[in-house]
Amino acid sequence: MTHKQPVLDLSPPVSDEIRKTTCYMCACRCGINVHMKANGDGDMKVAYIEGNRDHPINKGVLCAKGSAGIMQHNAPARLRKPLKRVGERGSGEFEEIEWDEALQIATDWLAPIRAETPEKLAFFTGRDQSQSFTSYWAQNFGTPNYAAHGGFCSVNMAAAGIYTMGGAFWEFGQPDWDHTKLFMLFGVAEDHDSNPIKMGIGKIKARGARVIGVNPIRTGYNAVADDWVGITPGTDGLFILSMIHCLMKAGRIDLDYLARFTDAPVLVNGDPASPDFGLFLRDANGKQQVICRKTGTLTAFDQPGVRPDLSATHVVGDITHRPVFHHMAEKYLTEDYTPEAVADRCGIPAKRIRAIAAEIARVAFDEAFELDHEWTDFRGDVHKTMTGRPVSFHAMRGISAHANGFQTCRALHTLQIILGTVEVPGGFRFKPPYPKPATAHPKPHCGVTPGKPLDGPHLGFVQGPADLALKPDGSPARIDKAFTWENPMSAHGLMHMVISNAHAGDPYKIDTLFLYMANMSWNSSMNTGGVMQMLTDKDASGDYVIPHVIYSDAYSSEMVAFADLILPDTTYLERHDCISLLDRPISEAGAAADAIRWPVVEPDRDVRGFQSVLCDLGARLGLPGFVDDTGGQKYADYADYIVNHERRPGIGPLAGFRGADGTDTGHGAPNPDQLDRYIKNGGFFTHHIPDGAQYYKPWNTAYQDWAVQTGLFDAPQPYLFSLYAEPLRRFQLAAEGHGDRQPPDHLRARIKHTMSPLPIWYETDQQGNDGFTITALTQRPMAMYHSWGSQNAWLRQLHGHNPLYVPTKLMREHGLSDGDWARVTSPHGEITVPVLEMAALNDNTVWTWNAIGKRKGAWALGDTAPEATKGFLLNHLIHELLPPKGDGLRWSNSDPITGQAAWFDLKVKIEKAPAQSESKPATPKQKSPVPAAARNLAWKTTD
C-alpha cells in the first residue's frame, strides 16, 4: 500500500517585498535582506531581516546583532523631533522644536565662530562610518578641531600598521583563509570583524588548521582556539619580541623576502655626532640606498636587477652606514629578549614561548608551498611562482589600548614580516585601497583663516617634527593636542581629551562642542563622573564653561541630557549611508568593494539623517564645499552628495557604476542613476583583482597597474616595508637637540625612550598605582556593539547586566563566591559590583562587558531595568589624565606616540563588600525626552 506524503511548503513567503541594504549593527557592514510586509493601509513595515547570500562580506551569514536590527529600528528610545534644552544642562529637560528653528539656532551659534575664530568649534564624531564626509564638512568650516572615535579605540593598531606595512588588520586586511594553516590572534574581542572571522575560523578548522589565541580572557574566538595563551595584560610586545629573538637566533626567518621587499638592507647613518645619525642614506631623489649583492655597488633600492645585501656596510667620508638588519640583530639577539628573561612578566613559561615560536616557524617554512602564478616585481624581476607561508595573524584593541600599544603593534608586524607572511599565499593580505605607504597619506593640517576653509585635511601621518600641528609660539593648534610633542603621531586625534581640555582651557577655550553619535557623558569617556561635571560646570559669571553643546543621535542616550540642542538622527534603515573607498570600504583581499545604505523605510518621526542635516547646515553657513556658484545649497541631501561630489576629477564617494551610462569603474563622471544601480545590485559593488595581481601587492606591477586603472592610485607606488620607522628616529633626533623644531625639555627623555625606530617594549607609566596590582579590562560582547544594544529588546535578553569576572585565584584570596559583591577601587575612583568566578582568565586580571551599565532615564529603560541597577561601567575607575607627578603638568593617560587612550592600563584592588540592591556609584536619574518603553513590546506588520 502506498502512503501519499503531504506536500509541505518548506519556504513559505514571509514578506511582500525584499529590500537589500547594509547592516549597521556592528562594523562588519554585512549585506542584509530586509523583508517588508504591507499593513492594512498599504504602508510597508519591516517584518524580518536575514543575510544576503550574494554579499561579498557575509555570504548570507548573519549574527544575533544583525537579526536584531528590526528591534533597533523599532526601539522605543528613538528620538522623535529636534529638541532645545529648557532646564539645567544634564537634567534632560527639553522642549520639542521645528527643524527650521533648530537649524537656525545652530547657524546663529556657528556663523560668528566661523567668521572670527573657527577653532572655537570642536566637531567630533563617534562610530559614524562617514568620516570622509564629516571631515570634509569640518575642513570647509575651517576648524582644526575634528576627529572621530579612533583615538580611543584602535589608532595604535591602524597607525602602527600603516607606518610599518602600509596597512593594518581588520578593515585594511585579512588572513588568506583559503591557505592559512596556523592562525594566531592577539587581543581580539568578539565585536571586531565578527562574521568574517567566525566564517574564516570555521573554514580553516574544517581542514585541520590550528588557532592560537593570545588574550588574558578566554571568550569568543579564544574559546574555540586550539591553544589559549592567558598573557599578562600589556606584555604582548615583550612576548612577541621574545619570539622574534628565538626566530632570529635559530635562523628561521625569510632572508630573501627581507632583502627584496623590506628596508632590512637599507643603510643607516652610524655616526652619533652627525645630525643625520640613525637616518637612512638616500640618493639625490630621496630614495633609500642599499648595496647590491651582485655588483657590490651603492644604489637606490628600486633599480632594475638590484639584489639588496643584508650584510654589506658602506662608508661615506668617516661615517659608516650599516643596514637595518644589523641593527635588528644587535637589538633583538641580546639576552634581554630571551624567553627566560621575559617569562615572569608575560606570565608565560619560557618553554611555552619557545614552543610557540618553533610552531610558527615550522608551519611557515616546513609547510611552505607554491602557487603557479607568474608575476613581475617592481624591479622587473619575473617570478614563476608565488611562495606561500601559511601563517596568519590578527590583532585588535586588546594589544592596542595600552600606553605601549603602538610599539607592541609594530612588534607584531615585524614578526609577520621576518617570517615573510605578509601579502603572500597563506599569510596576511591587504584589502584595497590598501596597501599604500604612510608617505602616500596626507599630513595633518591646522592652518586657520577666519571665514575660510582649513588649509588641508585634519588628520594624517607625520614624517617628522616639521609636520606637527603647532602654532607659531609652539603651543598646540588643536584642542585635543593631537600632533604635538605630547603625542606626535596621533593619526586619529584624541577624542577622549576634548572635553577635559576644553573645560580646562588648555590649550584654549572653545565656544561650541558639536558631537555626533559619541556617548561622551557615559561609556565613551574615561572619567565618566568627571566628564559629566565638566559639561555642567559654570564660570564665575554663571555661564557654562563650555558655552554650547550640539548633539546628534538617533536615540535617547546618556549624552542627550548634556546637550543644549539635539538634532535627531534616523535609524540605519531610514537613511542613506556610503561605505566608501575614500573612507572605510567593505573590500576583500581579492576585490575592491563598497556599499550603501538607503531608506528601505521612511521615518515615522520628525527626524533627519545627520549627513543630510550637515548639507543643509553647510549651505546656511556658506561653506564653500556646500554652496554652488550662486550661493545656493549645493547638495540637496546626503544622497545628492554621494552621487555628485568629486574629491578630485572623476573620483567620488562610490567607485561603482560611474560615468554617464554607469559603465565606468573607479573613476568617471557622476552618474545620476548610481544609487539605483547599487540598490539593484544588492546595495554593494565589487571590482575583482586579476588573478596574477592577488598577492605581493606593494611590489607586484600587475596590482599596481590595476590600482591605477581603478583610481586607487594616481601612479604606481611600490615601496619597502618599514621594519625601521624613520619618522620615529627624526623625533628622537629632535629630542637629542638636532633641528629647528625641538620638544620642551620635560618631554625629551620620554621621546628618546619611547620613539625607537625599531619596535621595543616598555613598562607603561604606573605613577600613583602603588597598592593597585590587579589589571581591570573591558570587552565588547558578541551580541552587543557600542552602547546601542542595551535598548534592543532581543539583545537585552543576552546581556541584561554585567558581573565582574574574577579569576579563581583572586576569588579564593578574597573569600568571594558567585553572586557576592566586591568593592573595586583604583587611584581615581570606586565601584561596588556583583562578581562571578571565571577559571579561563589570567590569574591577576578582572574584567567585565563594556557599555552594558546604563544611567536611569536613558535609552527608554525603566528604573528597575537590570542595566540601570546591576549593570555598571569600569569607566568610573579610569581617568583621562595620569595621577599627578608633582611637576604641575597634565599628563594624558594615552600612548605617548599616538595618543591612543590607554584604557587597558587600569590597575585596581578588590575586597569583599556587603550585598547591595544596586551597583555603585548610582548616578542620579536623568529626565528622558521619550517615554519609558512598555513592558511588552509588540507591533504588527499585517492586519
Tab-separated table of N, CA, C and O in Angstrom, residues 386 516 672:
chain	number	residue	atom	x	y	z
A	386	MET	N	54.511	31.872	-6.804
A	386	MET	CA	54.329	32.652	-5.587
A	386	MET	C	54.526	31.725	-4.394
A	386	MET	O	53.871	30.687	-4.291
A	516	TYR	N	28.606	63.920	17.271
A	516	TYR	CA	27.691	63.019	16.569
A	516	TYR	C	27.946	61.593	17.026
A	516	TYR	O	29.060	61.093	16.939
A	672	PRO	N	23.805	59.970	-12.530
A	672	PRO	CA	22.593	60.283	-11.759
A	672	PRO	C	21.827	59.046	-11.314
A	672	PRO	O	21.044	59.115	-10.368
